[in-house]
Amino acid sequence: MINDFLTPYLKIRKGSSINLVNETKFLQVVTFWFNYFDFANDFFLSQKKDLNLLNNDLIRKSIFHFLDVYDGKCGIILDENIKFHHKIAAFFLFGKKGYLPSGVSANLSDKIKFKLLFYKVNILKIKIDSKFKDDYFEECYSSFGIETVSVLRWIIPDVFFASGLSSDNNLPHILKGSPLCFFDFNYNYLKLLLQSEKVQIIGFQHGGVYGEWKNNPYEIYEKSISDFYYGWGFFENNIIQNRFKKLKNFFPEKEGIFWFGRDECYLSSTVDFGNSILSHFKEVDHLEFFYKFFKKFNFKFLPHPRNGSVVYEKIINQSFYDSTNDSANYVLNAKLVLFDCLSHTLLYHCLFNEIPFLIFLNKWPTELSEKASDFYTVLHENNLLLIKGDLNIENKLASISEYLNGNIESLYSKDFNDYIKKVFFSHKTIDLI
């Protein structure tokens, strides 16, 4: 770790008399927070050698701004450094009040129930072990400077030093949704863990990547604090994906080919935070090859989930570029949806709504889970996953051309459709509220 703030925390905590009703889960949340914090610090250091997460005014003010703990006026410094401000936002936007965990019903009545739950949690009072808190920061002084520790006092939530709750509002004992919600910086979910040993966490996959890789720190964390965890096809226990709905045709004019790009990602050389996944997302040597093929079909490029990476600059400048906040509906009538990497969340939308898709890669990833490897192998065998170095790549592309020119009715065989239904859509559904 760059700055090991966790070890003194665990040391002082072990010497205290604190033993919470959900001590193990509580510490797993805290540990993940410190690890993520270390990864974020490493990212900012990579931008500039003398730029440290805790000793740079811009970073401190930006973090405080997103954590809703900074009272000063930081608008000017943020406006002057808007690009850097956005990078910080990507790391610290978990802390939305009343954050509705992915997978929870979009029905208005369910949202109201969830908002009421957050209201009840927000007014809960926690008991702070002042000695534990003071001893921790005193220990930090022996390893870090005064300025660093003063910033830590701002950033580390008081709930990390909780000895329990001082009030009980008869809150629910079963929590359903994405366990990543426990990483929200208002720590409403963490408060719920303090109320009773009967609290159960039922976690759900809420996007791509999950179940696909051998080492996914987010997945490992979420499963570690869940009593039950459900995936969308690659886990031991699965449900039918609950992020996308069966959609009606809202954009009948939006037809054709759509290429979904990916965000920039940071691959650390010192902090392993899912590096095998990030290494895959950093591969770009295949983009030019496949761009030359698809540009003759006048595809549209769509960034997802946010702005397109700089690696797409040529593609964006030389093709039809569009943006939408409703990607799922936008591509409902697509002739073909293109993905240039694995683990794209919208792949599940394509599977669920039977939208034709194609994945193209630079090389075959080596760190896939067994079930994901089996799935992508089937895609490869059915020419729905292409690799730049395939020996018969030209023949495969010719087949794609036949489909796009209308000479082939479908890319999918009946056997393939049956396989998809078995892997992803033969499971149960579950009530999330």
XYZ file of C-alpha atoms in Angstrom:
433
model
C 0.000 0.000 0.000
C 1.162 3.544 -0.696
C -0.182 4.949 2.547
C -1.100 2.192 4.985
C -3.877 3.782 7.008
C -5.578 0.417 7.581
C -2.924 -1.323 9.705
C -3.015 1.231 12.552
C -6.817 1.140 12.422
C -6.892 -2.649 12.846
C -4.184 -2.486 15.521
C -6.007 0.067 17.673
C -9.367 -1.602 17.102
C -8.000 -4.958 18.245
C -6.818 -3.342 21.460
C -10.194 -1.731 22.119
C -13.230 -3.363 23.672
C -15.395 -2.840 20.581
C -17.238 -5.913 19.352
C -20.143 -5.037 17.084
C -23.085 -7.316 16.363
C -21.846 -7.697 12.772
C -18.159 -7.156 13.477
C -16.823 -9.290 10.608
C -18.968 -7.677 7.909
C -18.338 -4.235 9.364
C -14.570 -4.710 9.129
C -14.846 -6.023 5.574
C -16.541 -2.785 4.548
C -13.889 -0.710 6.313
C -11.046 -2.745 4.794
C -12.423 -2.374 1.280
C -12.786 1.387 1.821
C -9.121 1.739 2.812
C -7.981 -0.442 -0.123
C -10.028 1.597 -2.573
C -8.693 4.782 -1.010
C -5.147 3.522 -1.582
C -5.945 2.719 -5.215
C -7.361 6.223 -5.694
C -4.254 7.791 -4.175
C -2.036 5.757 -6.500
C -4.070 7.003 -9.464
C -3.567 10.649 -8.553
C 0.132 10.122 -7.933
C 0.400 8.668 -11.440
C -0.951 11.902 -12.909
C 1.901 13.900 -11.425
C 4.776 12.668 -9.278
C 4.406 15.302 -6.569
C 0.613 15.083 -6.560
C -0.573 13.211 -3.482
C -4.189 12.556 -2.635
C -3.803 14.059 0.809
C -1.439 16.978 0.263
C -2.912 18.634 -2.817
C -5.439 21.402 -2.312
C -7.446 20.611 -5.440
C -7.822 16.937 -4.581
C -8.705 17.575 -0.949
C -11.354 20.133 -1.840
C -12.781 17.926 -4.561
C -13.032 14.942 -2.243
C -14.627 17.051 0.453
C -17.054 18.425 -2.115
C -18.207 14.962 -3.142
C -18.368 13.686 0.420
C -20.497 16.671 1.445
C -18.145 17.515 4.297
C -16.387 20.578 2.914
C -17.920 23.904 3.922
C -15.559 26.225 2.061
C -16.122 27.661 -1.386
C -14.245 25.396 -3.752
C -16.121 26.241 -6.968
C -13.337 28.326 -8.510
C -10.555 25.789 -8.109
C -12.831 23.026 -9.396
C -13.950 25.027 -12.429
C -10.359 25.832 -13.327
C -9.418 22.150 -13.277
C -12.587 20.616 -14.686
C -10.913 17.605 -16.328
C -9.145 16.641 -13.129
C -12.312 17.332 -11.199
C -14.138 14.759 -13.347
C -11.461 12.162 -12.687
C -11.944 12.651 -8.971
C -15.690 12.416 -9.422
C -15.281 8.986 -11.009
C -13.609 7.767 -7.830
C -15.827 9.425 -5.252
C -19.390 9.491 -6.558
C -20.648 6.576 -4.486
C -21.934 8.886 -1.762
C -25.338 9.893 -3.085
C -27.968 10.249 -0.387
C -30.781 7.802 -0.826
C -28.811 5.873 -3.444
C -31.117 3.232 -4.889
C -29.097 0.036 -5.241
C -29.012 -1.433 -8.704
C -31.523 -4.212 -9.128
C -34.188 -2.638 -6.958
C -37.554 -2.201 -8.647
C -38.056 0.998 -10.629
C -41.701 1.185 -9.518
C -42.554 4.504 -7.903
C -44.000 2.835 -4.798
C -40.795 0.847 -4.286
C -38.664 3.971 -4.687
C -40.789 5.723 -2.063
C -40.305 2.786 0.313
C -36.571 3.001 -0.224
C -36.453 6.761 0.329
C -38.380 6.301 3.573
C -35.848 3.697 4.657
C -33.019 6.152 4.023
C -34.831 8.833 5.979
C -35.087 6.497 8.963
C -31.443 5.514 8.658
C -30.259 9.125 8.369
C -31.773 10.033 11.729
C -30.205 7.064 13.476
C -27.662 8.138 16.069
C -24.460 6.179 16.402
C -22.355 5.839 19.532
C -18.732 6.794 18.892
C -15.846 5.335 20.862
C -13.918 8.586 21.297
C -10.874 6.864 22.781
C -10.598 4.502 19.805
C -10.873 7.441 17.417
C -8.294 9.572 19.249
C -5.888 6.647 19.652
C -6.104 5.853 15.942
C -5.201 9.344 14.796
C -2.478 9.560 17.437
C -1.007 6.362 16.006
C -1.154 7.893 12.506
C 0.961 10.842 13.671
C 3.884 8.443 14.164
C 3.852 7.503 10.458
C 2.303 10.465 8.629
C 2.575 14.223 8.753
C 0.280 16.576 10.636
C -1.373 17.780 7.424
C -2.080 14.233 6.263
C -3.650 13.258 9.577
C -5.755 16.413 9.643
C -7.167 15.445 6.245
C -7.776 11.894 7.435
C -9.889 13.315 10.248
C -12.105 14.901 7.613
C -12.355 11.946 5.280
C -12.654 8.867 7.501
C -16.320 8.554 8.536
C -17.207 8.647 12.223
C -19.185 5.456 11.759
C -15.843 3.622 11.395
C -15.361 4.324 15.105
C -18.875 3.318 16.102
C -19.482 1.166 19.144
C -23.138 0.685 18.253
C -26.414 2.548 17.832
C -27.947 4.850 20.412
C -31.444 4.443 18.948
C -33.533 1.751 17.293
C -36.117 2.591 14.653
C -37.259 -0.972 13.943
C -35.525 -1.005 10.585
C -35.674 -4.022 8.257
C -33.341 -6.926 8.920
C -33.126 -8.060 5.313
C -31.265 -5.794 2.892
C -31.531 -6.510 -0.817
C -29.545 -4.966 -3.623
C -25.977 -4.265 -4.659
C -23.661 -4.654 -1.635
C -21.472 -1.963 -3.196
C -24.022 0.366 -1.619
C -22.186 -0.232 1.653
C -19.401 1.825 0.108
C -21.637 4.898 0.035
C -19.910 7.725 1.872
C -22.937 8.611 3.967
C -22.750 5.084 5.372
C -26.468 4.565 5.726
C -26.074 0.873 4.966
C -23.246 0.503 7.438
C -25.534 1.890 10.122
C -28.019 -0.849 9.324
C -25.352 -3.441 10.122
C -25.055 -1.987 13.610
C -28.641 -2.647 14.623
C -28.899 -6.436 14.983
C -27.091 -9.698 14.384
C -30.226 -10.777 12.503
C -29.427 -8.454 9.596
C -29.115 -10.395 6.350
C -27.596 -9.029 3.169
C -28.943 -10.463 -0.067
C -26.619 -9.269 -2.798
C -27.085 -9.174 -6.545
C -24.918 -8.736 -9.575
C -25.595 -5.260 -10.920
C -23.504 -4.977 -14.062
C -21.008 -6.636 -16.353
C -17.647 -8.029 -15.148
C -19.219 -9.959 -12.239
C -18.636 -13.695 -12.378
C -16.385 -13.352 -15.416
C -12.924 -12.938 -13.908
C -10.874 -14.842 -11.350
C -9.879 -11.704 -9.446
C -12.485 -8.949 -9.242
C -12.023 -6.963 -5.996
C -15.538 -5.512 -6.167
C -17.082 -8.954 -6.581
C -14.943 -10.459 -3.824
C -15.933 -7.645 -1.483
C -19.642 -7.788 -2.286
C -19.820 -11.560 -1.861
C -17.846 -11.384 1.382
C -20.457 -9.229 3.131
C -23.480 -11.003 1.628
C -25.336 -13.862 3.268
C -26.667 -14.782 -0.164
C -25.368 -13.552 -3.504
C -26.996 -13.987 -6.896
C -25.414 -13.561 -10.296
C -26.914 -13.411 -13.765
C -25.572 -16.695 -15.080
C -21.947 -17.241 -14.060
C -22.428 -17.834 -10.325
C -23.358 -20.864 -8.271
C -26.693 -19.161 -7.515
C -28.292 -17.153 -10.315
C -31.387 -15.147 -11.107
C -32.632 -13.747 -14.390
C -30.815 -10.436 -14.799
C -32.765 -7.653 -13.103
C -31.189 -4.524 -14.526
C -32.816 -4.423 -17.956
C -36.495 -4.791 -18.765
C -38.260 -6.165 -21.797
C -38.463 -2.953 -23.773
C -40.934 -1.550 -26.213
C -39.921 0.157 -29.412
C -39.344 3.776 -28.356
C -36.918 4.678 -31.148
C -38.182 3.027 -34.346
C -35.894 5.232 -36.454
C -32.766 4.120 -34.622
C -31.626 1.237 -36.760
C -28.258 0.187 -38.094
C -24.955 -0.633 -36.412
C -23.878 0.762 -33.045
C -20.368 0.482 -31.602
C -20.216 0.910 -27.844
C -16.924 2.229 -26.541
C -15.552 1.939 -23.019
C -14.261 4.358 -20.443
C -10.624 5.003 -19.760
C -9.327 2.944 -16.875
C -6.285 3.197 -14.659
C -3.942 0.206 -14.378
C -1.723 0.574 -11.330
C 1.799 -0.816 -11.242
C 1.915 -0.779 -7.444
C -1.647 -1.513 -6.272
C -3.407 -4.618 -7.604
C -7.050 -3.619 -7.764
C -8.382 -5.985 -10.402
C -5.349 -5.649 -12.651
C -6.212 -8.653 -14.840
C -9.530 -7.013 -15.749
C -7.969 -3.594 -16.221
C -5.238 -5.061 -18.443
C -7.949 -6.418 -20.723
C -9.695 -3.037 -20.849
C -6.392 -1.369 -21.782
C -5.967 -3.483 -24.933
C -6.506 -1.347 -28.031
C -4.363 -2.917 -30.770
C -7.434 -4.460 -32.425
C -9.483 -1.265 -32.729
C -7.932 -0.016 -35.980
C -8.244 -3.425 -37.653
C -11.951 -3.789 -36.957
C -12.641 -0.094 -37.554
C -11.384 -0.437 -41.133
C -13.879 -3.241 -41.663
C -16.966 -1.685 -40.061
C -16.538 1.886 -41.314
C -17.947 0.898 -44.720
C -21.248 0.099 -43.000
C -21.648 3.616 -41.544
C -21.927 2.579 -37.914
C -22.631 4.999 -35.098
C -20.239 5.221 -32.175
C -21.775 5.489 -28.707
C -19.681 6.007 -25.561
C -20.810 3.999 -22.558
C -21.277 4.431 -19.687
C -19.686 7.879 -19.802
C -17.451 9.721 -22.266
C -15.426 7.759 -24.772
C -11.754 7.123 -24.097
C -9.094 9.047 -26.024
C -8.246 5.794 -27.837
C -11.438 6.335 -29.849
C -10.477 9.815 -31.048
C -9.957 8.752 -34.671
C -13.109 6.637 -34.691
C -15.157 9.485 -33.238
C -13.770 12.033 -35.701
C -14.236 9.850 -38.776
C -17.568 8.157 -38.039
C -21.064 9.057 -36.941
C -20.852 9.963 -33.275
C -23.877 10.115 -31.043
C -24.629 10.186 -27.351
C -27.680 9.245 -25.350
C -28.710 8.779 -21.750
C -30.924 5.891 -22.816
C -28.560 3.430 -24.464
C -30.835 0.451 -23.851
C -33.807 1.869 -25.764
C -31.588 3.559 -28.333
C -30.251 0.290 -29.750
C -33.429 -1.765 -29.438
C -33.814 -2.020 -33.238
C -30.115 -2.329 -34.001
C -29.018 -4.477 -36.888
C -25.874 -5.161 -34.870
C -24.347 -3.934 -31.605
C -20.540 -4.005 -31.408
C -18.422 -4.442 -28.278
C -14.618 -4.207 -28.394
C -14.026 -5.801 -24.979
C -15.561 -8.384 -22.673
C -17.693 -7.757 -19.599
C -19.841 -4.994 -21.063
C -23.021 -4.516 -19.041
C -25.083 -3.849 -22.164
C -24.301 -7.365 -23.371
C -26.970 -8.562 -20.928
C -29.425 -6.102 -22.463
C -28.697 -7.557 -25.899
C -29.130 -11.112 -24.630
C -32.344 -10.312 -22.762
C -33.975 -8.384 -25.610
C -32.561 -10.576 -28.403
C -30.579 -7.766 -30.012
C -27.863 -9.025 -32.402
C -24.356 -8.357 -31.085
C -20.745 -9.050 -31.915
C -17.663 -8.919 -29.683
C -14.205 -8.410 -31.164
C -10.966 -8.668 -29.201
C -7.234 -8.327 -29.592
C -6.480 -11.668 -27.931
C -8.087 -14.291 -25.736
C -8.022 -13.303 -22.021
C -6.273 -15.738 -19.693
C -7.849 -14.828 -16.342
C -11.501 -15.639 -17.038
C -13.605 -17.705 -14.667
C -14.437 -21.211 -15.839
C -18.093 -20.448 -16.621
C -17.291 -17.204 -18.419
C -14.596 -18.945 -20.444
C -17.119 -21.606 -21.485
C -19.626 -18.924 -22.533
C -17.172 -16.878 -24.570
C -15.850 -20.069 -26.173
C -19.375 -20.809 -27.410
C -19.588 -17.249 -28.761
C -16.266 -17.743 -30.536
C -17.414 -21.035 -32.050
C -20.567 -19.315 -33.319
C -18.580 -16.401 -34.827
C -20.127 -13.939 -32.378
C -16.739 -13.286 -30.804
C -13.902 -12.497 -33.171
C -10.220 -12.249 -32.344
C -7.897 -10.188 -34.490
C -5.434 -13.063 -34.818
C -7.971 -15.744 -35.809
C -6.582 -17.803 -38.692
C -9.861 -17.549 -40.598
C -10.705 -13.987 -39.579
C -11.319 -12.858 -43.173
C -13.887 -15.621 -43.722
C -15.624 -14.707 -40.477
C -15.778 -11.046 -41.449
C -17.147 -12.022 -44.853
C -19.977 -13.836 -43.088
C -20.701 -10.700 -41.045
C -20.794 -8.702 -44.286
C -23.358 -11.113 -45.714
C -25.560 -10.554 -42.675
C -25.216 -6.761 -42.712
C -25.962 -6.681 -46.452
C -29.168 -8.631 -45.874
C -28.073 -11.897 -47.484
C -28.234 -13.816 -44.188
C -31.345 -13.521 -42.037
C -29.807 -14.151 -38.604
C -26.438 -14.577 -36.923
C -27.886 -16.989 -34.362
C -28.712 -20.650 -34.741
C -31.552 -22.301 -32.812
C -29.017 -24.285 -30.784
C -27.285 -21.063 -29.774
C -30.567 -19.448 -28.711
C -31.382 -22.521 -26.624
C -27.941 -22.311 -25.014
C -28.445 -18.643 -24.078
C -31.815 -19.386 -22.502
C -30.307 -22.193 -20.450
C -27.342 -20.160 -19.174
C -29.071 -16.848 -18.463
C -32.847 -17.171 -18.480
C -33.763 -20.477 -16.863
C -33.333 -19.126 -13.342
C -35.804 -17.701 -10.871
C -36.671 -14.081 -10.401
C -36.721 -12.466 -6.984
C -38.600 -9.682 -5.239
C -36.096 -6.957 -4.449
C -38.116 -4.765 -2.087
